[in-house]
């Protein structure tokens, strides 16, 4: 189960992401927003972060205009590792190395074709599980 959240700046791209997930039969919970009317992105970051932390969703996808504000907000939550990605290399690396549990993107930054490839890469790449990466992830929480 994938938790989805966006603000007005990410709303249109999120519709493309949902169409992709539908086409693959992937289940999601849509925490809004539900239109291009202006809203506050921290609200949606929090809803998606909570869904990932309480285990009701395995991963999350957050989109605001730049992806910056919504990822900053999500990363305030202990246990959330939200990775802002505009390319597939980063989406793959953040799963392999950081075990990122939320993908953030900018609706005004990436086009729909690239965004879908980024989502696909993020969802299909497992965490490497390598000891050095596990140690570094632990240190994110401990330091
Ligand atoms: C909203 O206009 C915009 O500030 C927001 O979508 C995002 O880009 C913030 O980081």
mmCIF file of C-alpha atoms and ligand atoms in Angstrom:
data_model
loop_
_atom_site.group_PDB
_atom_site.id
_atom_site.type_symbol
_atom_site.label_atom_id
_atom_site.label_comp_id
_atom_site.label_asym_id
_atom_site.label_seq_id
_atom_site.Cartn_x
_atom_site.Cartn_y
_atom_site.Cartn_z
ATOM 1 C CA UNK A 1 0.000 0.000 0.000
ATOM 2 C CA UNK A 2 1.357 3.394 -1.004
ATOM 3 C CA UNK A 3 0.430 6.641 0.747
ATOM 4 C CA UNK A 4 -0.023 9.619 -1.554
ATOM 5 C CA UNK A 5 -0.001 13.291 -0.605
ATOM 6 C CA UNK A 6 0.387 16.537 -2.464
ATOM 7 C CA UNK A 7 -0.386 20.222 -2.314
ATOM 8 C CA UNK A 8 -1.876 22.351 -5.099
ATOM 9 C CA UNK A 9 1.559 22.620 -6.773
ATOM 10 C CA UNK A 10 1.748 18.845 -7.005
ATOM 11 C CA UNK A 11 -1.875 18.037 -7.668
ATOM 12 C CA UNK A 12 -1.654 17.671 -11.451
ATOM 13 C CA UNK A 13 1.443 15.506 -11.396
ATOM 14 C CA UNK A 14 -0.143 13.359 -8.706
ATOM 15 C CA UNK A 15 -2.990 12.563 -11.111
ATOM 16 C CA UNK A 16 -0.370 11.174 -13.514
ATOM 17 C CA UNK A 17 1.208 9.149 -10.731
ATOM 18 C CA UNK A 18 -2.198 7.741 -9.762
ATOM 19 C CA UNK A 19 -2.899 6.794 -13.388
ATOM 20 C CA UNK A 20 0.414 4.919 -13.454
ATOM 21 C CA UNK A 21 -0.319 3.113 -10.175
ATOM 22 C CA UNK A 22 -3.803 2.207 -11.456
ATOM 23 C CA UNK A 23 -2.319 0.835 -14.674
ATOM 24 C CA UNK A 24 -0.045 -1.440 -12.644
ATOM 25 C CA UNK A 25 -2.783 -2.477 -10.223
ATOM 26 C CA UNK A 26 -0.841 -0.967 -7.326
ATOM 27 C CA UNK A 27 -2.915 0.002 -4.306
ATOM 28 C CA UNK A 28 -2.710 3.426 -2.709
ATOM 29 C CA UNK A 29 -4.376 5.630 -0.148
ATOM 30 C CA UNK A 30 -4.839 9.188 -1.338
ATOM 31 C CA UNK A 31 -4.495 11.638 1.551
ATOM 32 C CA UNK A 32 -5.124 14.661 -0.679
ATOM 33 C CA UNK A 33 -5.167 17.393 -1.578
ATOM 34 C CA UNK A 34 -7.983 16.941 -4.088
ATOM 35 C CA UNK A 35 -7.812 20.050 -6.270
ATOM 36 C CA UNK A 36 -5.537 22.900 -7.342
ATOM 37 C CA UNK A 37 -6.949 25.170 -4.650
ATOM 38 C CA UNK A 38 -4.107 26.471 -2.475
ATOM 39 C CA UNK A 39 -3.376 24.389 0.629
ATOM 40 C CA UNK A 40 -0.501 23.980 3.091
ATOM 41 C CA UNK A 41 1.937 21.205 2.182
ATOM 42 C CA UNK A 42 3.046 20.328 5.768
ATOM 43 C CA UNK A 43 -0.460 18.975 6.434
ATOM 44 C CA UNK A 44 -0.113 16.394 3.654
ATOM 45 C CA UNK A 45 3.470 15.523 4.540
ATOM 46 C CA UNK A 46 2.283 14.726 8.061
ATOM 47 C CA UNK A 47 -0.635 12.544 6.900
ATOM 48 C CA UNK A 48 1.586 10.489 4.597
ATOM 49 C CA UNK A 49 4.390 10.278 7.171
ATOM 50 C CA UNK A 50 1.949 8.980 9.776
ATOM 51 C CA UNK A 51 0.631 6.325 7.381
ATOM 52 C CA UNK A 52 4.166 5.079 6.735
ATOM 53 C CA UNK A 53 5.155 5.167 10.409
ATOM 54 C CA UNK A 54 2.033 3.355 11.635
ATOM 55 C CA UNK A 55 2.606 0.624 9.048
ATOM 56 C CA UNK A 56 -0.688 1.083 7.201
ATOM 57 C CA UNK A 57 1.382 2.014 4.119
ATOM 58 C CA UNK A 58 4.754 0.591 3.058
ATOM 59 C CA UNK A 59 5.939 3.677 1.235
ATOM 60 C CA UNK A 60 4.780 7.197 0.449
ATOM 61 C CA UNK A 61 4.874 9.611 -2.449
ATOM 62 C CA UNK A 62 4.713 13.355 -1.793
ATOM 63 C CA UNK A 63 4.522 16.085 -4.406
ATOM 64 C CA UNK A 64 4.503 19.855 -3.985
ATOM 65 C CA UNK A 65 5.582 22.524 -6.465
ATOM 66 C CA UNK A 66 9.290 21.959 -5.929
ATOM 67 C CA UNK A 67 9.195 18.870 -3.738
ATOM 68 C CA UNK A 68 11.345 20.794 -1.282
ATOM 69 C CA UNK A 69 8.856 22.036 1.297
ATOM 70 C CA UNK A 70 6.961 18.771 1.483
ATOM 71 C CA UNK A 71 10.169 16.725 1.891
ATOM 72 C CA UNK A 72 11.517 19.074 4.569
ATOM 73 C CA UNK A 73 8.235 18.686 6.453
ATOM 74 C CA UNK A 74 8.224 14.880 6.130
ATOM 75 C CA UNK A 75 11.853 14.557 7.208
ATOM 76 C CA UNK A 76 11.052 16.202 10.549
ATOM 77 C CA UNK A 77 9.290 12.988 11.534
ATOM 78 C CA UNK A 78 11.638 10.466 13.184
ATOM 79 C CA UNK A 79 11.738 7.304 11.091
ATOM 80 C CA UNK A 80 10.815 9.073 7.872
ATOM 81 C CA UNK A 81 13.438 9.215 5.154
ATOM 82 C CA UNK A 82 11.960 11.295 2.371
ATOM 83 C CA UNK A 83 14.113 11.594 -0.746
ATOM 84 C CA UNK A 84 13.553 14.431 -3.183
ATOM 85 C CA UNK A 85 14.300 13.000 -6.627
ATOM 86 C CA UNK A 86 14.319 14.505 -10.097
ATOM 87 C CA UNK A 87 16.138 11.626 -11.771
ATOM 88 C CA UNK A 88 16.089 7.832 -11.807
ATOM 89 C CA UNK A 89 19.683 7.446 -10.616
ATOM 90 C CA UNK A 90 18.824 9.219 -7.350
ATOM 91 C CA UNK A 91 15.587 7.254 -6.968
ATOM 92 C CA UNK A 92 17.506 3.989 -7.287
ATOM 93 C CA UNK A 93 20.373 5.084 -5.058
ATOM 94 C CA UNK A 94 18.142 6.357 -2.284
ATOM 95 C CA UNK A 95 16.394 2.998 -2.074
ATOM 96 C CA UNK A 96 19.663 1.027 -2.217
ATOM 97 C CA UNK A 97 21.584 3.216 0.222
ATOM 98 C CA UNK A 98 19.111 5.169 2.371
ATOM 99 C CA UNK A 99 16.134 2.787 2.406
ATOM 100 C CA UNK A 100 14.066 5.914 1.725
ATOM 101 C CA UNK A 101 10.457 5.306 2.659
ATOM 102 C CA UNK A 102 9.015 8.381 0.934
ATOM 103 C CA UNK A 103 9.670 9.665 -2.563
ATOM 104 C CA UNK A 104 9.233 13.420 -2.978
ATOM 105 C CA UNK A 105 9.020 15.157 -6.347
ATOM 106 C CA UNK A 106 8.376 18.643 -7.645
ATOM 107 C CA UNK A 107 5.286 19.020 -9.781
ATOM 108 C CA UNK A 108 6.802 22.139 -11.336
ATOM 109 C CA UNK A 109 10.175 20.449 -11.800
ATOM 110 C CA UNK A 110 9.709 17.078 -13.482
ATOM 111 C CA UNK A 111 7.420 16.224 -16.370
ATOM 112 C CA UNK A 112 4.944 13.359 -16.161
ATOM 113 C CA UNK A 113 6.963 10.887 -18.246
ATOM 114 C CA UNK A 114 10.066 11.252 -16.104
ATOM 115 C CA UNK A 115 8.049 11.312 -12.882
ATOM 116 C CA UNK A 116 6.476 7.955 -13.674
ATOM 117 C CA UNK A 117 9.912 6.445 -14.375
ATOM 118 C CA UNK A 118 11.169 7.845 -11.069
ATOM 119 C CA UNK A 119 8.178 6.324 -9.252
ATOM 120 C CA UNK A 120 8.710 2.987 -11.001
ATOM 121 C CA UNK A 121 12.404 2.962 -10.072
ATOM 122 C CA UNK A 122 11.707 3.947 -6.475
ATOM 123 C CA UNK A 123 9.023 1.302 -5.966
ATOM 124 C CA UNK A 124 10.940 -1.513 -7.663
ATOM 125 C CA UNK A 125 14.344 -1.028 -6.045
ATOM 126 C CA UNK A 126 14.926 -2.860 -2.764
ATOM 127 C CA UNK A 127 17.168 -1.650 0.051
ATOM 128 C CA UNK A 128 20.620 -3.211 -0.382
ATOM 129 C CA UNK A 129 20.687 -4.182 3.285
ATOM 130 C CA UNK A 130 24.459 -3.691 3.358
ATOM 131 C CA UNK A 131 25.878 -3.243 6.828
ATOM 132 C CA UNK A 132 27.450 0.153 6.117
ATOM 133 C CA UNK A 133 24.136 1.507 4.898
ATOM 134 C CA UNK A 134 22.249 0.051 7.851
ATOM 135 C CA UNK A 135 24.787 1.693 10.174
ATOM 136 C CA UNK A 136 24.397 5.090 8.493
ATOM 137 C CA UNK A 137 20.610 4.898 8.596
ATOM 138 C CA UNK A 138 20.838 4.055 12.308
ATOM 139 C CA UNK A 139 23.077 7.079 12.832
ATOM 140 C CA UNK A 140 20.510 9.364 11.182
ATOM 141 C CA UNK A 141 18.187 8.558 14.089
ATOM 142 C CA UNK A 142 20.822 8.387 16.843
ATOM 143 C CA UNK A 143 23.083 11.391 16.317
HETATM 144 C C1 LIG B 1 3.296 26.448 -3.249
HETATM 145 O O1 LIG B 1 3.155 27.571 -4.043
HETATM 146 C C2 LIG B 1 4.756 26.034 -3.166
HETATM 147 O O2 LIG B 1 5.431 26.875 -2.308
HETATM 148 C C3 LIG B 1 4.873 24.599 -2.725
HETATM 149 O O3 LIG B 1 4.170 23.776 -3.612
HETATM 150 C C4 LIG B 1 6.258 24.031 -2.653
HETATM 151 O O4 LIG B 1 6.977 24.276 -3.814
HETATM 152 C C5 LIG B 1 7.020 24.355 -1.449
HETATM 153 O O5 LIG B 1 8.162 23.944 -1.252
#
